[in-house]
């Protein structure tokens, strides 16, 4: 600043001197006489102008020489100068070019090249907050976990890169299987940026995997507050977590707290079948049958399910089949045309030994949507109505190789589960189990087709015609095994008789229906062997 002011003052002084000299020359007329010691110099007007111009050029050259000397002194002293700025710009240009090449190599999947370019960029730029990020990600790409960890840790001291470094370390720990450390890193990262959706998802999954349902509910609430989850999805998933929390509390022996948690979960998501079942059983422990019935009816209206029917049967465990059929009518009227309703009504009528009503309830369900359950029910109806054993076995044979019907299927990977759970055992996805028909061929038949010979014997091989022989005379063939040459043998079905014994009405069990011995499916399967 001072040097610039001096240059301005010097420029003004030179202009003033030139103006004064020009005016003096014009007034003198004869030129200028300069006496220096014993020597006298006479300068004309033209000579004065030329000398003035030469003086200006000389002053400018002298000024530049002095400036260069000062800049050289400052450069040697380490101060910022035009020369240092020029060299810095050159280094910076080469550094950013190397960094750009490193980022392009990282994007292209060339991890080693990205590391080399980033190391070169660091030499020119001295910007570790940029180069360390590329080095860490490239080292992860090539599997150099040590180098990646060191690069991420160097960024923990910088407030601008601490969150990114925590996420990088968390990702590495997850890849190594160190979920405990990954959980702590996720908590620290979320404390820095509470609204970061991906970190929320990782923390929620880690907490659910560890069974920390309370912590998972807090994380889920934070996710909903930050706007990363719709309100209806939040209520459903919070109900899932509350249900798991209730199960753990119940396992610890605190039935009262577990009951309250299950009821709260059911209020959050009335269509969550396991929550409705647990809430109903919680009400039953207090003798509140009305509330238990209300919870189950509400869930059945949304999604009929066999577990709901089983819990509804537990409300009156000592009723007769006829009484149960009458009480279940309030439940069945909610979704009269649903497949589960028709199957349940048929089972209840079978238990009450009203087989025509059971057949009417089934309608054409066994033909339009044959499942193991619907075909087994048809076998029981045929047995109850006194049909031939071969007819009964035909229904059972079809049941063995038919689909099982709706099951708990993961929407993410398609895995089939015997029971509902908050997390898929196959892919680890959260809240993805849905009660639905699995894809065709998704899983094997529960009994396998190899059991068919236990029910229906395979047909005997066809006998070839034999040329008549004169001697000896053929023995007469028994009538029961005579086979015409052009006839195909029919399958021989050996059916031991199954006695039907009249039974007095008995109290119903805790299942939705009570099967009399006359149509016992297990007995029919054993008879098939």
Short mmCIF file of C-alpha atoms in Angstrom, two decimals:
data_model
loop_
_atom_site.label_atom_id
_atom_site.label_comp_id
_atom_site.label_asym_id
_atom_site.label_seq_id
_atom_site.Cartn_x
_atom_site.Cartn_y
_atom_site.Cartn_z
CA UNK A 1 0.00 0.00 0.00
CA UNK A 2 2.81 2.47 0.93
CA UNK A 3 4.77 1.52 -2.16
CA UNK A 4 1.76 2.20 -4.36
CA UNK A 5 1.32 5.63 -2.73
CA UNK A 6 4.96 6.49 -3.35
CA UNK A 7 4.59 5.53 -7.01
CA UNK A 8 1.62 7.84 -7.37
CA UNK A 9 3.47 10.75 -5.72
CA UNK A 10 6.50 10.18 -7.91
CA UNK A 11 4.34 10.16 -11.03
CA UNK A 12 2.70 13.46 -9.99
CA UNK A 13 6.11 15.03 -9.30
CA UNK A 14 7.42 14.03 -12.71
CA UNK A 15 4.37 15.46 -14.44
CA UNK A 16 4.75 18.69 -12.47
CA UNK A 17 8.45 18.97 -13.39
CA UNK A 18 7.72 18.38 -17.06
CA UNK A 19 5.00 20.98 -17.03
CA UNK A 20 7.27 23.52 -15.33
CA UNK A 21 10.12 22.85 -17.77
CA UNK A 22 7.88 23.13 -20.80
CA UNK A 23 6.43 26.43 -19.63
CA UNK A 24 9.95 27.80 -18.89
CA UNK A 25 11.20 26.81 -22.35
CA UNK A 26 8.29 28.51 -24.00
CA UNK A 27 8.89 31.72 -22.04
CA UNK A 28 12.70 31.76 -22.51
CA UNK A 29 12.61 31.53 -26.29
CA UNK A 30 16.42 31.09 -26.66
CA UNK A 31 16.55 27.80 -24.86
CA UNK A 32 18.05 26.85 -21.56
CA UNK A 33 21.56 27.48 -20.27
CA UNK A 34 22.85 25.10 -17.65
CA UNK A 35 26.08 26.08 -15.81
CA UNK A 36 27.76 23.19 -14.05
CA UNK A 37 31.03 24.32 -12.44
CA UNK A 38 33.16 25.99 -15.13
CA UNK A 39 31.10 24.44 -17.93
CA UNK A 40 28.07 26.03 -19.54
CA UNK A 41 25.50 24.01 -21.50
CA UNK A 42 23.01 25.60 -23.87
CA UNK A 43 19.96 23.49 -24.70
CA UNK A 44 17.49 24.34 -27.37
CA UNK A 45 13.79 23.62 -27.30
CA UNK A 46 13.99 20.39 -29.30
CA UNK A 47 16.96 19.15 -27.31
CA UNK A 48 15.12 19.83 -24.07
CA UNK A 49 12.14 17.78 -25.22
CA UNK A 50 14.38 14.87 -26.23
CA UNK A 51 16.27 14.99 -22.93
CA UNK A 52 12.97 15.04 -21.04
CA UNK A 53 11.77 11.94 -22.84
CA UNK A 54 15.06 10.17 -22.23
CA UNK A 55 14.82 11.15 -18.60
CA UNK A 56 11.37 9.63 -18.35
CA UNK A 57 12.53 6.38 -19.93
CA UNK A 58 15.52 6.27 -17.64
CA UNK A 59 13.36 6.90 -14.61
CA UNK A 60 10.97 4.11 -15.68
CA UNK A 61 13.88 1.68 -16.16
CA UNK A 62 15.36 2.67 -12.83
CA UNK A 63 11.99 2.22 -11.20
CA UNK A 64 11.62 -1.30 -12.64
CA UNK A 65 15.13 -2.26 -11.58
CA UNK A 66 14.46 -1.11 -8.05
CA UNK A 67 11.12 -2.97 -8.03
CA UNK A 68 12.75 -6.16 -9.29
CA UNK A 69 15.44 -5.91 -6.64
CA UNK A 70 12.81 -5.45 -3.92
CA UNK A 71 10.72 -8.39 -5.27
CA UNK A 72 13.80 -10.61 -5.41
CA UNK A 73 14.65 -9.72 -1.84
CA UNK A 74 11.07 -10.48 -0.71
CA UNK A 75 11.04 -13.74 -2.66
CA UNK A 76 14.27 -14.84 -1.00
CA UNK A 77 12.83 -13.75 2.32
CA UNK A 78 9.74 -15.98 1.79
CA UNK A 79 7.23 -13.20 1.26
CA UNK A 80 4.49 -13.40 -1.36
CA UNK A 81 5.53 -11.87 -4.62
CA UNK A 82 4.44 -11.91 -8.24
CA UNK A 83 7.04 -14.58 -8.89
CA UNK A 84 5.81 -16.74 -6.03
CA UNK A 85 2.25 -16.24 -7.16
CA UNK A 86 3.16 -17.32 -10.66
CA UNK A 87 4.87 -20.45 -9.38
CA UNK A 88 1.94 -21.14 -7.04
CA UNK A 89 -0.54 -20.86 -9.87
CA UNK A 90 1.50 -23.29 -11.91
CA UNK A 91 1.63 -25.81 -9.05
CA UNK A 92 -2.06 -25.34 -8.34
CA UNK A 93 -2.97 -25.96 -11.96
CA UNK A 94 -0.98 -29.19 -12.07
CA UNK A 95 -2.44 -30.24 -8.72
CA UNK A 96 -6.05 -29.75 -9.76
CA UNK A 97 -5.39 -31.54 -13.03
CA UNK A 98 -4.04 -34.53 -11.08
CA UNK A 99 -7.01 -34.39 -8.68
CA UNK A 100 -9.46 -34.32 -11.59
CA UNK A 101 -7.71 -37.32 -13.12
CA UNK A 102 -7.96 -39.12 -9.77
CA UNK A 103 -11.70 -38.47 -9.49
CA UNK A 104 -12.24 -39.69 -13.05
CA UNK A 105 -10.22 -42.83 -12.32
CA UNK A 106 -12.25 -43.43 -9.16
CA UNK A 107 -15.50 -43.09 -11.09
CA UNK A 108 -14.19 -45.47 -13.75
CA UNK A 109 -13.31 -48.07 -11.11
CA UNK A 110 -9.53 -47.73 -11.46
CA UNK A 111 -8.64 -47.57 -7.78
CA UNK A 112 -4.85 -47.80 -8.06
CA UNK A 113 -4.68 -45.03 -10.64
CA UNK A 114 -6.96 -42.86 -8.50
CA UNK A 115 -4.63 -43.30 -5.50
CA UNK A 116 -1.53 -42.38 -7.53
CA UNK A 117 -3.16 -39.30 -9.01
CA UNK A 118 -4.44 -38.17 -5.60
CA UNK A 119 -0.99 -38.56 -4.02
CA UNK A 120 0.47 -36.45 -6.83
CA UNK A 121 -2.27 -33.85 -6.36
CA UNK A 122 -1.50 -33.65 -2.65
CA UNK A 123 2.14 -32.74 -3.38
CA UNK A 124 1.05 -29.76 -5.47
CA UNK A 125 -2.08 -28.62 -3.65
CA UNK A 126 -1.53 -29.39 0.02
CA UNK A 127 -5.32 -29.85 0.32
CA UNK A 128 -5.72 -33.10 2.30
CA UNK A 129 -9.43 -32.43 2.86
CA UNK A 130 -9.82 -33.12 -0.88
CA UNK A 131 -7.17 -35.69 -1.67
CA UNK A 132 -7.77 -37.85 1.43
CA UNK A 133 -11.39 -38.37 0.42
CA UNK A 134 -10.38 -39.71 -2.99
CA UNK A 135 -7.57 -41.82 -1.52
CA UNK A 136 -9.87 -43.38 1.11
CA UNK A 137 -12.58 -44.34 -1.38
CA UNK A 138 -10.06 -45.64 -3.90
CA UNK A 139 -8.35 -47.71 -1.20
CA UNK A 140 -11.71 -49.22 -0.26
CA UNK A 141 -12.26 -50.07 -3.91
CA UNK A 142 -9.00 -52.02 -4.20
CA UNK A 143 -9.36 -53.65 -0.77
CA UNK A 144 -6.57 -51.71 0.96
CA UNK A 145 -8.45 -51.34 4.24
CA UNK A 146 -5.41 -50.14 6.18
CA UNK A 147 -4.77 -47.21 3.88
CA UNK A 148 -8.47 -46.37 3.71
CA UNK A 149 -8.78 -46.40 7.51
CA UNK A 150 -5.77 -44.11 7.88
CA UNK A 151 -7.18 -41.67 5.34
CA UNK A 152 -10.60 -41.60 7.00
CA UNK A 153 -9.09 -41.13 10.46
CA UNK A 154 -7.05 -38.14 9.25
CA UNK A 155 -10.32 -36.46 8.31
CA UNK A 156 -11.86 -36.86 11.78
CA UNK A 157 -10.06 -33.75 13.06
CA UNK A 158 -11.61 -31.50 10.43
CA UNK A 159 -15.14 -30.31 11.22
CA UNK A 160 -15.96 -30.11 7.52
CA UNK A 161 -15.08 -33.74 6.82
CA UNK A 162 -15.80 -35.44 10.18
CA UNK A 163 -19.25 -36.68 9.14
CA UNK A 164 -17.96 -38.10 5.85
CA UNK A 165 -15.08 -39.80 7.68
CA UNK A 166 -17.45 -41.38 10.22
CA UNK A 167 -19.63 -42.76 7.42
CA UNK A 168 -16.57 -44.13 5.65
CA UNK A 169 -15.33 -45.88 8.78
CA UNK A 170 -18.86 -47.16 9.49
CA UNK A 171 -19.08 -48.62 6.00
CA UNK A 172 -15.74 -50.38 6.44
CA UNK A 173 -16.73 -51.86 9.80
CA UNK A 174 -19.96 -53.16 8.30
CA UNK A 175 -17.98 -54.83 5.53
CA UNK A 176 -15.72 -56.42 8.15
CA UNK A 177 -18.71 -57.64 10.19
CA UNK A 178 -17.86 -55.47 13.21
CA UNK A 179 -21.43 -54.35 13.85
CA UNK A 180 -20.75 -53.13 17.39
CA UNK A 181 -18.23 -50.54 16.22
CA UNK A 182 -20.40 -49.71 13.22
CA UNK A 183 -23.32 -49.02 15.56
CA UNK A 184 -21.27 -46.54 17.61
CA UNK A 185 -19.99 -44.81 14.49
CA UNK A 186 -23.54 -44.54 13.13
CA UNK A 187 -24.70 -42.94 16.38
CA UNK A 188 -21.86 -40.38 16.25
CA UNK A 189 -22.56 -39.63 12.60
CA UNK A 190 -26.26 -39.15 13.25
CA UNK A 191 -25.47 -36.79 16.13
CA UNK A 192 -23.63 -34.56 13.63
CA UNK A 193 -26.35 -34.72 10.97
CA UNK A 194 -29.61 -35.91 12.56
CA UNK A 195 -31.57 -35.59 9.29
CA UNK A 196 -29.33 -37.80 7.14
CA UNK A 197 -31.62 -40.53 5.79
CA UNK A 198 -29.05 -43.18 4.85
CA UNK A 199 -27.37 -43.04 8.26
CA UNK A 200 -30.79 -43.32 9.89
CA UNK A 201 -31.52 -46.47 7.89
CA UNK A 202 -28.18 -48.06 8.80
CA UNK A 203 -28.60 -47.28 12.49
CA UNK A 204 -32.19 -48.56 12.48
CA UNK A 205 -31.14 -51.86 10.91
CA UNK A 206 -28.23 -52.33 13.32
CA UNK A 207 -30.46 -51.65 16.32
CA UNK A 208 -33.12 -54.04 15.04
CA UNK A 209 -30.52 -56.76 14.41
CA UNK A 210 -29.32 -56.41 18.00
CA UNK A 211 -32.85 -56.45 19.39
CA UNK A 212 -32.58 -52.87 20.69
CA UNK A 213 -36.22 -52.15 19.99
CA UNK A 214 -36.39 -49.01 22.15
CA UNK A 215 -33.40 -47.50 20.39
CA UNK A 216 -34.86 -48.50 17.03
CA UNK A 217 -38.12 -46.75 17.90
CA UNK A 218 -36.21 -43.56 18.77
CA UNK A 219 -34.36 -43.71 15.47
CA UNK A 220 -37.60 -44.34 13.60
CA UNK A 221 -39.20 -41.34 15.27
CA UNK A 222 -36.23 -39.15 14.30
CA UNK A 223 -36.56 -40.40 10.73
CA UNK A 224 -40.21 -39.44 10.63
CA UNK A 225 -39.59 -36.01 12.20
CA UNK A 226 -36.90 -35.24 9.64
CA UNK A 227 -39.35 -35.89 6.81
CA UNK A 228 -37.66 -39.05 5.52
CA UNK A 229 -40.67 -41.31 6.14
CA UNK A 230 -44.42 -40.90 5.50
CA UNK A 231 -46.67 -40.80 8.54
CA UNK A 232 -48.57 -43.99 7.71
CA UNK A 233 -45.37 -45.98 7.14
CA UNK A 234 -43.99 -44.67 10.43
CA UNK A 235 -47.07 -45.80 12.35
CA UNK A 236 -46.90 -49.28 10.82
CA UNK A 237 -43.19 -49.77 11.52
CA UNK A 238 -43.42 -48.30 14.99
CA UNK A 239 -46.16 -50.83 15.69
CA UNK A 240 -43.85 -53.62 14.47
CA UNK A 241 -41.08 -52.46 16.82
CA UNK A 242 -43.53 -52.03 19.70
CA UNK A 243 -44.77 -55.59 19.14
CA UNK A 244 -41.23 -56.98 19.29
CA UNK A 245 -40.59 -54.94 22.42
CA UNK A 246 -43.74 -56.44 23.94
CA UNK A 247 -42.57 -59.97 23.11
CA UNK A 248 -39.24 -59.38 24.83
CA UNK A 249 -40.90 -57.89 27.88
CA UNK A 250 -43.26 -60.87 28.03
CA UNK A 251 -40.30 -63.26 27.81
CA UNK A 252 -38.75 -61.47 30.79
CA UNK A 253 -41.87 -62.23 32.82
CA UNK A 254 -43.46 -58.77 32.89
CA UNK A 255 -46.83 -59.72 31.45
CA UNK A 256 -48.56 -56.46 32.41
CA UNK A 257 -46.08 -54.25 30.57
CA UNK A 258 -46.07 -56.66 27.64
CA UNK A 259 -49.86 -56.53 27.44
CA UNK A 260 -49.84 -52.74 27.41
CA UNK A 261 -47.14 -52.66 24.72
CA UNK A 262 -49.07 -55.13 22.55
CA UNK A 263 -52.26 -53.10 22.90
CA UNK A 264 -50.34 -49.94 21.98
CA UNK A 265 -48.89 -51.68 18.93
CA UNK A 266 -52.36 -52.74 17.84
CA UNK A 267 -53.64 -49.19 18.17
CA UNK A 268 -50.77 -47.94 16.03
CA UNK A 269 -51.49 -50.45 13.25
CA UNK A 270 -54.80 -52.35 13.59
CA UNK A 271 -54.04 -54.37 10.43
CA UNK A 272 -50.85 -55.87 11.89
CA UNK A 273 -52.03 -59.45 12.47
CA UNK A 274 -49.47 -60.54 15.12
CA UNK A 275 -50.13 -57.36 17.11
CA UNK A 276 -53.89 -57.96 16.99
CA UNK A 277 -53.46 -61.56 18.17
CA UNK A 278 -51.15 -60.58 21.03
CA UNK A 279 -53.37 -57.66 22.05
CA UNK A 280 -56.45 -59.92 22.08
CA UNK A 281 -54.68 -62.46 24.27
CA UNK A 282 -53.58 -59.61 26.50
CA UNK A 283 -57.20 -58.55 26.93
CA UNK A 284 -58.17 -62.16 27.66
CA UNK A 285 -55.70 -62.33 30.55
CA UNK A 286 -57.67 -59.52 32.19
CA UNK A 287 -61.02 -61.15 31.35
CA UNK A 288 -61.95 -58.44 28.84
CA UNK A 289 -63.48 -60.70 26.18
CA UNK A 290 -65.38 -57.88 24.55
CA UNK A 291 -62.22 -55.90 23.78
CA UNK A 292 -60.46 -59.03 22.56
CA UNK A 293 -63.33 -59.78 20.18
CA UNK A 294 -63.39 -56.18 18.95
CA UNK A 295 -59.65 -56.18 18.18
CA UNK A 296 -59.85 -59.45 16.25
CA UNK A 297 -62.92 -58.42 14.26
CA UNK A 298 -61.25 -55.17 13.26
CA UNK A 299 -58.14 -57.00 12.06
CA UNK A 300 -60.23 -59.64 10.25
CA UNK A 301 -62.12 -56.93 8.41
CA UNK A 302 -58.81 -55.65 7.02
CA UNK A 303 -57.04 -58.97 6.39
CA UNK A 304 -58.59 -62.36 7.26
CA UNK A 305 -55.98 -64.75 8.64
CA UNK A 306 -56.04 -68.19 10.35
CA UNK A 307 -54.17 -66.83 13.38
CA UNK A 308 -56.99 -64.36 13.97
CA UNK A 309 -59.51 -67.22 13.84
CA UNK A 310 -57.46 -69.25 16.32
CA UNK A 311 -57.32 -66.30 18.73
CA UNK A 312 -61.06 -65.72 18.27
CA UNK A 313 -61.67 -69.36 19.24
CA UNK A 314 -59.68 -68.84 22.48
CA UNK A 315 -62.27 -66.33 23.69
CA UNK A 316 -64.70 -69.21 24.48
CA UNK A 317 -62.56 -72.35 24.77
CA UNK A 318 -65.27 -74.61 26.26
CA UNK A 319 -68.09 -74.06 23.78
CA UNK A 320 -69.53 -76.84 21.62
CA UNK A 321 -69.01 -76.87 17.83
CA UNK A 322 -72.57 -75.63 17.28
CA UNK A 323 -72.09 -72.78 19.75
CA UNK A 324 -68.78 -71.89 18.16
CA UNK A 325 -70.32 -71.81 14.69
CA UNK A 326 -72.98 -69.41 15.93
CA UNK A 327 -70.46 -67.13 17.70
CA UNK A 328 -68.13 -67.06 14.71
CA UNK A 329 -70.95 -65.82 12.51
CA UNK A 330 -70.27 -62.23 13.65
CA UNK A 331 -66.69 -62.60 12.43
CA UNK A 332 -67.54 -64.36 9.18
CA UNK A 333 -70.08 -61.72 8.11
CA UNK A 334 -67.33 -59.06 7.94
CA UNK A 335 -65.74 -60.53 4.78
CA UNK A 336 -68.23 -63.17 3.58
CA UNK A 337 -66.72 -63.67 0.12
CA UNK A 338 -63.08 -63.84 1.18
CA UNK A 339 -61.35 -67.18 0.66
CA UNK A 340 -60.25 -67.43 4.29
CA UNK A 341 -63.83 -66.81 5.42
CA UNK A 342 -65.18 -69.58 3.19
CA UNK A 343 -62.53 -72.05 4.36
CA UNK A 344 -63.14 -71.21 8.01
CA UNK A 345 -66.93 -71.53 7.64
CA UNK A 346 -66.49 -74.93 6.00
CA UNK A 347 -64.20 -76.12 8.81
CA UNK A 348 -66.66 -74.95 11.46
CA UNK A 349 -69.51 -76.79 9.73
CA UNK A 350 -67.39 -79.94 9.49
CA UNK A 351 -66.75 -79.71 13.22
CA UNK A 352 -70.51 -79.40 13.74
CA UNK A 353 -71.00 -82.38 11.36
CA UNK A 354 -73.09 -80.28 8.97
CA UNK A 355 -71.37 -81.53 5.82
CA UNK A 356 -73.87 -80.15 3.26
CA UNK A 357 -73.40 -76.68 4.75
CA UNK A 358 -69.64 -77.15 4.58
CA UNK A 359 -69.92 -78.06 0.89
CA UNK A 360 -72.06 -74.98 0.23
CA UNK A 361 -69.49 -72.82 2.00
CA UNK A 362 -66.71 -74.21 -0.18
CA UNK A 363 -68.61 -73.78 -3.44
CA UNK A 364 -66.20 -74.16 -6.34
CA UNK A 365 -63.17 -73.01 -4.34
CA UNK A 366 -61.46 -76.39 -4.65
CA UNK A 367 -61.61 -76.09 -8.43
CA UNK A 368 -60.94 -72.39 -8.97
CA UNK A 369 -58.16 -72.11 -6.39
CA UNK A 370 -57.05 -75.56 -5.21
CA UNK A 371 -54.76 -75.49 -2.19
CA UNK A 372 -53.70 -78.15 0.29
CA UNK A 373 -56.16 -76.77 2.83
CA UNK A 374 -59.17 -76.52 0.53
CA UNK A 375 -58.62 -80.01 -0.91
CA UNK A 376 -58.18 -81.52 2.56
CA UNK A 377 -61.46 -79.91 3.58
CA UNK A 378 -63.15 -81.47 0.54
CA UNK A 379 -61.74 -84.86 1.57
CA UNK A 380 -63.23 -84.40 5.04
CA UNK A 381 -66.59 -83.44 3.53
CA UNK A 382 -66.59 -86.50 1.29
CA UNK A 383 -65.71 -88.73 4.25
CA UNK A 384 -68.41 -87.16 6.37
CA UNK A 385 -71.02 -87.69 3.66
CA UNK A 386 -70.05 -91.36 3.36
CA UNK A 387 -68.27 -91.25 0.01
CA UNK A 388 -66.14 -94.14 -1.17
CA UNK A 389 -62.60 -94.31 0.22
CA UNK A 390 -61.15 -93.97 -3.27
CA UNK A 391 -62.85 -90.58 -3.63
CA UNK A 392 -61.45 -89.42 -0.30
CA UNK A 393 -57.98 -90.58 -1.24
CA UNK A 394 -58.24 -88.82 -4.56
CA UNK A 395 -58.81 -85.50 -2.79
CA UNK A 396 -55.91 -86.17 -0.43
CA UNK A 397 -53.63 -87.11 -3.31
CA UNK A 398 -54.35 -83.76 -4.94
CA UNK A 399 -53.80 -81.97 -1.63
CA UNK A 400 -50.30 -83.40 -1.30
CA UNK A 401 -49.06 -81.76 -4.50
CA UNK A 402 -51.14 -78.57 -4.43
CA UNK A 403 -49.88 -75.14 -3.32
CA UNK A 404 -50.13 -74.34 0.36
CA UNK A 405 -51.97 -71.09 -0.29
CA UNK A 406 -51.10 -67.75 1.35
CA UNK A 407 -47.95 -67.70 3.49
CA UNK A 408 -45.62 -65.13 5.03
CA UNK A 409 -43.54 -64.06 2.02
CA UNK A 410 -40.75 -61.47 1.98
CA UNK A 411 -41.52 -58.70 -0.51
CA UNK A 412 -37.80 -58.03 -0.90
CA UNK A 413 -36.35 -61.47 -1.68
CA UNK A 414 -39.41 -63.75 -1.95
CA UNK A 415 -38.35 -66.04 0.91
CA UNK A 416 -41.16 -67.98 2.63
CA UNK A 417 -41.40 -67.95 6.43
CA UNK A 418 -43.39 -70.26 8.67
CA UNK A 419 -44.11 -67.42 11.11
CA UNK A 420 -44.19 -63.65 10.94
CA UNK A 421 -41.15 -61.69 12.07
CA UNK A 422 -40.00 -58.07 11.85
CA UNK A 423 -36.86 -59.00 9.89
CA UNK A 424 -36.52 -61.40 6.97
CA UNK A 425 -34.23 -64.28 7.95
CA UNK A 426 -32.98 -64.55 4.38
CA UNK A 427 -32.15 -60.98 3.29
CA UNK A 428 -32.34 -59.06 6.58
CA UNK A 429 -34.93 -56.56 5.27
CA UNK A 430 -37.13 -54.88 7.88
CA UNK A 431 -40.94 -55.15 7.81
CA UNK A 432 -41.16 -56.90 4.45
CA UNK A 433 -43.18 -60.03 5.36
CA UNK A 434 -46.61 -60.05 3.77
CA UNK A 435 -49.39 -62.65 3.98
CA UNK A 436 -49.86 -63.57 0.33
CA UNK A 437 -49.53 -66.32 -2.24
CA UNK A 438 -45.86 -67.12 -2.94
CA UNK A 439 -44.70 -67.19 -6.56
CA UNK A 440 -45.31 -70.48 -8.33
CA UNK A 441 -42.47 -72.86 -7.62
CA UNK A 442 -41.03 -70.65 -4.86
CA UNK A 443 -40.88 -73.51 -2.39
CA UNK A 444 -41.31 -77.27 -2.23
CA UNK A 445 -44.49 -79.00 -1.25
CA UNK A 446 -44.58 -79.60 2.50
CA UNK A 447 -45.14 -83.32 1.98
CA UNK A 448 -43.42 -83.88 -1.40
CA UNK A 449 -44.88 -85.97 -4.22
CA UNK A 450 -43.02 -89.09 -3.06
CA UNK A 451 -45.82 -89.69 -0.53
CA UNK A 452 -48.38 -90.35 -3.25
CA UNK A 453 -47.78 -94.15 -3.26
CA UNK A 454 -48.85 -94.14 0.39
CA UNK A 455 -52.32 -93.08 -0.70
CA UNK A 456 -52.84 -94.45 -4.19
CA UNK A 457 -50.95 -97.55 -5.29
CA UNK A 458 -49.32 -97.30 -8.73
CA UNK A 459 -51.05 -99.33 -11.48
CA UNK A 460 -49.76 -102.77 -12.28
CA UNK A 461 -47.84 -103.15 -15.58
CA UNK A 462 -49.87 -104.23 -18.58
CA UNK A 463 -49.53 -107.94 -19.43
CA UNK A 464 -48.54 -108.86 -22.99
CA UNK A 465 -50.68 -111.40 -24.91
CA UNK A 466 -49.32 -114.94 -24.74
CA UNK A 467 -49.68 -117.43 -27.63
CA UNK A 468 -51.80 -120.49 -26.76
CA UNK A 469 -49.90 -123.66 -25.91
CA UNK A 470 -51.34 -127.10 -26.52
CA UNK A 471 -49.77 -128.83 -23.54
CA UNK A 472 -49.94 -128.45 -20.71
CA UNK A 473 -53.32 -126.80 -20.39
CA UNK A 474 -53.19 -123.37 -18.84
CA UNK A 475 -54.62 -123.01 -15.40
CA UNK A 476 -57.75 -120.91 -15.15
CA UNK A 477 -56.98 -117.28 -14.32
CA UNK A 478 -58.84 -115.97 -11.30
CA UNK A 479 -61.63 -113.68 -12.22
CA UNK A 480 -60.33 -110.88 -10.02
CA UNK A 481 -57.16 -110.53 -12.10
CA UNK A 482 -58.41 -111.40 -15.61
CA UNK A 483 -57.07 -108.83 -18.07
CA UNK A 484 -58.29 -108.61 -21.63
CA UNK A 485 -55.55 -108.26 -24.24
CA UNK A 486 -56.79 -104.86 -25.39
CA UNK A 487 -57.64 -103.44 -21.98
CA UNK A 488 -55.47 -101.21 -19.83
CA UNK A 489 -55.38 -102.20 -16.17
CA UNK A 490 -56.94 -99.81 -13.75
CA UNK A 491 -55.09 -98.73 -10.59
CA UNK A 492 -55.84 -101.02 -7.71
CA UNK A 493 -56.63 -99.04 -4.59
CA UNK A 494 -56.45 -100.90 -1.34
CA UNK A 495 -58.64 -99.14 1.14
CA UNK A 496 -59.01 -100.55 4.60
CA UNK A 497 -62.36 -99.63 6.05
CA UNK A 498 -62.44 -96.66 8.39
CA UNK A 499 -65.14 -97.12 11.00
CA UNK A 500 -67.34 -94.14 11.66
CA UNK A 501 -68.33 -94.08 15.29
CA UNK A 502 -71.12 -91.79 16.50
CA UNK A 503 -69.86 -89.26 19.03
CA UNK A 504 -71.56 -87.15 21.59
CA UNK A 505 -71.02 -83.37 21.23
CA UNK A 506 -67.82 -82.40 23.01
CA UNK A 507 -66.45 -79.01 24.06
CA UNK A 508 -64.43 -77.37 21.30
CA UNK A 509 -60.68 -77.12 21.55
CA UNK A 510 -58.69 -73.92 21.32
CA UNK A 511 -58.43 -74.23 17.53
CA UNK A 512 -61.03 -72.53 15.33
CA UNK A 513 -62.85 -75.83 14.73
CA UNK A 514 -63.09 -79.23 16.34
CA UNK A 515 -62.76 -82.21 13.98
CA UNK A 516 -64.76 -85.34 14.94
CA UNK A 517 -63.06 -88.69 14.71
CA UNK A 518 -65.36 -89.62 11.80
CA UNK A 519 -63.44 -87.25 9.49
CA UNK A 520 -60.05 -87.29 11.12
CA UNK A 521 -57.53 -86.44 8.38
CA UNK A 522 -54.61 -88.03 10.21
CA UNK A 523 -56.47 -91.33 10.35
CA UNK A 524 -57.16 -91.15 6.65
CA UNK A 525 -53.48 -90.47 5.88
CA UNK A 526 -52.42 -93.43 8.05
CA UNK A 527 -54.96 -95.60 6.32
CA UNK A 528 -53.39 -94.64 3.01
CA UNK A 529 -50.07 -96.14 4.15
#
